[in-house]
Amino acid sequence: MMNPLLEKRHQALREAETKAEFLFATIEGKGIIRSGVTEKDINKEIYELAFQLFGIKKYWHKRIVRAGRNTLYPYRENPPNLTVSPEDIVFLDFGPIFEDWEADLGRTYVLGNDPVKHKLRDDIEKAWDEGKAYFLSKPDITSSELFFYMCELAKQYGWEYGGPHAGHLIGEFPHEKIQGDDIDNYIHPDNHKPMREPDQQGQPRDWILEVHFIDRKREIGGFVEKLLTVE
């Protein structure tokens, strides 16, 4: 039987992700991701939509909209603002806070019919599922082990892994102050701690799994992220 406090925590994280998924579905339904506008235009429209739907003004990390060659860049980069083209690939990475609980959702969208871009979008979704299955199959898995597995999946699908890590902790805002040292917060090649090891207060840790595959020659990338440890 699950600890009542843990169940309450997982319910809060599930609800936060469900609301984020509804936000993304509404973004698609309203056709906000379109050509002829800039990344910043789309970002502003999504911010306004999130406020209309949920009253969200606070995000636990910067809001990211990346198109074209900017999809090569990982989170910490701040590339120039691009205008979306009719045959573009675009990804979103938003971390809204719902009632003090963090959500973090990333999705990739393809405008037009370019088969390579469609393959990339589909591959990252399949790789995410494989990454979760691998995590579930290994009770003592470390962050570094899962990171290198995701890098190997990128090669198997014909891509390169694009980021310095493959995910991070998620929880009650701000999770960084709760969880301790920076490197321990990430599914990182240098983080050799078991992912299911409790935090410094003896509490379970919950994770987001990210997939960022890129093709440097074609100057495209795809990104997806969602909750790994909460069903």
Short mmCIF file of C-alpha atoms in Angstrom, two decimals:
data_model
loop_
_atom_site.label_atom_id
_atom_site.label_comp_id
_atom_site.label_asym_id
_atom_site.label_seq_id
_atom_site.Cartn_x
_atom_site.Cartn_y
_atom_site.Cartn_z
CA MET A 1 0.00 0.00 0.00
CA MET A 2 1.39 3.41 -0.97
CA ASN A 3 2.27 5.93 1.72
CA PRO A 4 -0.63 8.47 1.94
CA LEU A 5 1.77 11.42 1.70
CA LEU A 6 3.42 9.92 -1.38
CA GLU A 7 0.04 9.26 -2.98
CA LYS A 8 -0.96 12.88 -2.32
CA ARG A 9 2.28 14.07 -3.91
CA HIS A 10 1.82 11.86 -6.96
CA GLN A 11 -1.79 12.97 -7.34
CA ALA A 12 -0.65 16.62 -7.32
CA LEU A 13 2.03 15.91 -9.95
CA ARG A 14 -0.45 13.97 -12.11
CA GLU A 15 -2.96 16.80 -11.92
CA ALA A 16 -0.31 19.36 -12.83
CA GLU A 17 0.73 17.34 -15.89
CA THR A 18 -2.90 16.77 -16.91
CA LYS A 19 -3.49 20.53 -16.88
CA ALA A 20 -0.30 21.08 -18.88
CA GLU A 21 -1.48 18.48 -21.43
CA PHE A 22 -4.81 20.32 -21.72
CA LEU A 23 -2.91 23.56 -22.31
CA PHE A 24 -0.89 21.92 -25.10
CA ALA A 25 -4.01 20.42 -26.66
CA THR A 26 -5.62 23.87 -26.64
CA ILE A 27 -2.51 25.36 -28.24
CA GLU A 28 -2.90 22.85 -31.08
CA GLY A 29 -6.65 23.38 -31.34
CA LYS A 30 -6.24 27.14 -31.69
CA GLY A 31 -3.54 26.78 -34.34
CA ILE A 32 -1.05 28.86 -32.36
CA ILE A 33 1.91 26.96 -33.82
CA ARG A 34 1.95 28.32 -37.36
CA SER A 35 4.21 29.86 -39.97
CA GLY A 36 4.78 33.57 -40.44
CA VAL A 37 5.16 34.43 -36.75
CA THR A 38 8.23 34.45 -34.53
CA GLU A 39 9.11 32.16 -31.65
CA LYS A 40 8.55 35.08 -29.28
CA ASP A 41 5.10 35.72 -30.78
CA ILE A 42 4.10 32.11 -30.11
CA ASN A 43 5.59 32.24 -26.61
CA LYS A 44 3.56 35.36 -25.78
CA GLU A 45 0.34 33.83 -27.13
CA ILE A 46 0.86 30.67 -25.07
CA TYR A 47 1.55 32.72 -21.94
CA GLU A 48 -1.70 34.63 -22.49
CA LEU A 49 -3.64 31.41 -23.16
CA ALA A 50 -2.27 29.77 -19.99
CA PHE A 51 -3.38 32.79 -17.99
CA GLN A 52 -6.86 32.65 -19.55
CA LEU A 53 -7.24 28.91 -18.88
CA PHE A 54 -5.62 28.59 -15.47
CA GLY A 55 -4.54 32.03 -14.25
CA ILE A 56 -0.90 30.99 -14.60
CA LYS A 57 1.66 33.75 -14.26
CA LYS A 58 4.46 31.76 -12.65
CA TYR A 59 6.77 29.26 -14.36
CA TRP A 60 9.56 27.41 -12.61
CA HIS A 61 11.84 27.68 -15.64
CA LYS A 62 12.02 29.89 -18.72
CA ARG A 63 9.40 29.22 -21.40
CA ILE A 64 10.90 27.83 -24.60
CA VAL A 65 9.62 27.92 -28.18
CA ARG A 66 12.22 26.81 -30.72
CA ALA A 67 11.91 26.52 -34.50
CA GLY A 68 14.17 25.48 -37.37
CA ARG A 69 17.88 25.46 -36.56
CA ASN A 70 17.12 26.67 -33.03
CA THR A 71 15.77 23.19 -32.28
CA LEU A 72 19.41 22.05 -32.15
CA TYR A 73 20.01 24.04 -28.98
CA PRO A 74 19.58 22.64 -25.46
CA TYR A 75 17.73 24.45 -22.70
CA ARG A 76 20.49 26.72 -21.39
CA GLU A 77 21.18 28.33 -24.76
CA ASN A 78 19.41 31.53 -25.87
CA PRO A 79 19.55 31.55 -29.69
CA PRO A 80 18.24 34.45 -31.81
CA ASN A 81 14.50 34.78 -32.31
CA LEU A 82 13.41 33.04 -35.54
CA THR A 83 10.30 33.29 -37.72
CA VAL A 84 8.52 29.97 -38.26
CA SER A 85 8.50 28.79 -41.89
CA PRO A 86 5.75 26.77 -43.67
CA GLU A 87 7.79 23.52 -43.61
CA ASP A 88 9.29 23.99 -40.15
CA ILE A 89 9.81 21.86 -37.07
CA VAL A 90 8.95 23.49 -33.73
CA PHE A 91 9.21 22.37 -30.14
CA LEU A 92 7.78 23.72 -26.90
CA ASP A 93 9.16 23.34 -23.38
CA PHE A 94 6.97 24.85 -20.67
CA GLY A 95 7.17 24.51 -16.89
CA PRO A 96 3.98 26.01 -15.42
CA ILE A 97 3.25 25.90 -11.70
CA PHE A 98 -0.20 24.70 -10.64
CA GLU A 99 -1.01 25.36 -6.97
CA ASP A 100 2.70 25.18 -6.03
CA TRP A 101 3.30 21.96 -7.96
CA GLU A 102 5.57 21.93 -10.97
CA ALA A 103 4.65 20.58 -14.38
CA ASP A 104 7.13 20.20 -17.21
CA LEU A 105 5.98 19.20 -20.65
CA GLY A 106 7.73 19.26 -24.02
CA ARG A 107 6.30 18.47 -27.44
CA THR A 108 7.44 18.67 -31.05
CA TYR A 109 5.30 19.79 -33.98
CA VAL A 110 5.92 19.56 -37.71
CA LEU A 111 4.46 21.98 -40.24
CA GLY A 112 4.24 20.61 -43.76
CA ASN A 113 5.05 17.15 -45.07
CA ASP A 114 8.82 16.72 -44.74
CA PRO A 115 9.19 12.97 -44.03
CA VAL A 116 12.50 13.38 -42.16
CA LYS A 117 10.97 15.86 -39.72
CA HIS A 118 7.94 13.64 -39.23
CA LYS A 119 10.24 10.69 -38.56
CA LEU A 120 12.16 12.70 -35.98
CA ARG A 121 8.97 13.68 -34.18
CA ASP A 122 7.79 10.05 -34.14
CA ASP A 123 11.18 8.67 -33.12
CA ILE A 124 11.48 10.81 -30.00
CA GLU A 125 8.05 9.66 -28.82
CA LYS A 126 9.00 6.02 -29.32
CA ALA A 127 12.36 6.57 -27.64
CA TRP A 128 10.65 8.14 -24.64
CA ASP A 129 8.50 5.02 -24.23
CA GLU A 130 11.61 2.82 -24.53
CA GLY A 131 13.41 4.94 -21.95
CA LYS A 132 10.57 4.55 -19.49
CA ALA A 133 10.45 0.79 -20.07
CA TYR A 134 14.20 0.59 -19.45
CA PHE A 135 13.85 2.60 -16.24
CA LEU A 136 11.04 0.33 -15.00
CA SER A 137 13.06 -2.80 -15.80
CA LYS A 138 16.01 -1.78 -13.60
CA PRO A 139 15.21 -1.19 -9.91
CA ASP A 140 18.72 0.12 -9.14
CA ILE A 141 19.22 2.22 -12.27
CA THR A 142 21.42 5.31 -11.90
CA SER A 143 20.92 8.65 -13.63
CA SER A 144 24.09 8.19 -15.66
CA GLU A 145 22.97 4.74 -16.82
CA LEU A 146 19.67 6.08 -18.12
CA PHE A 147 21.41 9.03 -19.79
CA PHE A 148 23.78 6.77 -21.75
CA TYR A 149 20.87 4.50 -22.69
CA MET A 150 19.04 7.48 -24.21
CA CYS A 151 22.21 8.43 -26.13
CA GLU A 152 22.39 4.89 -27.50
CA LEU A 153 18.75 5.05 -28.55
CA ALA A 154 19.50 8.24 -30.48
CA LYS A 155 22.16 6.37 -32.47
CA GLN A 156 19.85 3.43 -33.10
CA TYR A 157 17.23 5.77 -34.56
CA GLY A 158 19.83 7.54 -36.71
CA TRP A 159 20.16 10.75 -34.69
CA GLU A 160 22.50 12.38 -32.19
CA TYR A 161 21.53 13.10 -28.59
CA GLY A 162 21.27 16.89 -28.32
CA GLY A 163 21.36 17.78 -24.65
CA PRO A 164 23.76 17.58 -21.71
CA HIS A 165 21.24 15.54 -19.70
CA ALA A 166 18.09 13.46 -20.24
CA GLY A 167 15.80 14.89 -17.60
CA HIS A 168 15.57 16.14 -14.06
CA LEU A 169 13.73 16.06 -10.77
CA ILE A 170 10.24 17.49 -10.46
CA GLY A 171 8.15 18.25 -7.42
CA GLU A 172 6.84 20.97 -5.18
CA PHE A 173 8.08 24.40 -6.19
CA PRO A 174 10.98 25.12 -5.93
CA HIS A 175 12.28 21.56 -6.09
CA GLU A 176 15.93 22.66 -6.37
CA LYS A 177 15.93 24.01 -2.81
CA ILE A 178 14.46 20.77 -1.53
CA GLN A 179 16.66 18.32 -3.40
CA GLY A 180 20.17 19.65 -2.82
CA ASP A 181 23.22 19.76 -5.08
CA ASP A 182 22.72 20.75 -8.71
CA ILE A 183 24.16 17.65 -10.39
CA ASP A 184 21.91 15.41 -8.29
CA ASN A 185 18.87 17.06 -9.87
CA TYR A 186 19.60 15.69 -13.36
CA ILE A 187 19.68 12.50 -15.41
CA HIS A 188 23.26 13.40 -16.15
CA PRO A 189 26.34 11.41 -17.27
CA ASP A 190 28.15 12.34 -14.05
CA ASN A 191 25.27 11.58 -11.68
CA HIS A 192 25.89 8.03 -10.47
CA LYS A 193 23.25 8.00 -7.73
CA PRO A 194 20.42 5.46 -8.01
CA MET A 195 17.34 7.26 -9.29
CA ARG A 196 15.08 5.63 -6.72
CA GLU A 197 17.29 6.70 -3.82
CA PRO A 198 15.39 9.07 -1.47
CA ASP A 199 16.35 12.72 -1.08
CA GLN A 200 18.21 14.23 1.88
CA GLN A 201 14.98 14.32 3.91
CA GLY A 202 14.32 10.65 3.21
CA GLN A 203 11.52 11.42 0.76
CA PRO A 204 11.08 9.73 -2.66
CA ARG A 205 12.25 11.64 -5.71
CA ASP A 206 10.22 12.03 -8.90
CA TRP A 207 11.72 12.48 -12.34
CA ILE A 208 10.99 13.99 -15.75
CA LEU A 209 12.45 12.09 -18.72
CA GLU A 210 13.58 14.21 -21.68
CA VAL A 211 14.43 13.14 -25.22
CA HIS A 212 16.29 15.59 -27.47
CA PHE A 213 17.41 14.09 -30.78
CA ILE A 214 19.13 16.22 -33.42
CA ASP A 215 20.57 16.16 -36.92
CA ARG A 216 23.31 18.81 -37.17
CA LYS A 217 23.63 18.52 -40.95
CA ARG A 218 19.93 19.16 -41.55
CA GLU A 219 19.82 21.65 -38.63
CA ILE A 220 16.78 20.10 -37.00
CA GLY A 221 15.97 18.72 -33.59
CA GLY A 222 13.04 17.21 -31.77
CA PHE A 223 12.21 17.35 -28.08
CA VAL A 224 9.73 15.64 -25.79
CA GLU A 225 9.50 15.41 -22.01
CA LYS A 226 6.95 14.21 -19.45
CA LEU A 227 6.66 12.56 -16.06
CA LEU A 228 8.70 9.37 -15.75
CA THR A 229 8.00 8.14 -12.22
CA VAL A 230 4.31 8.96 -11.73
CA GLU A 231 1.68 6.83 -13.45
#
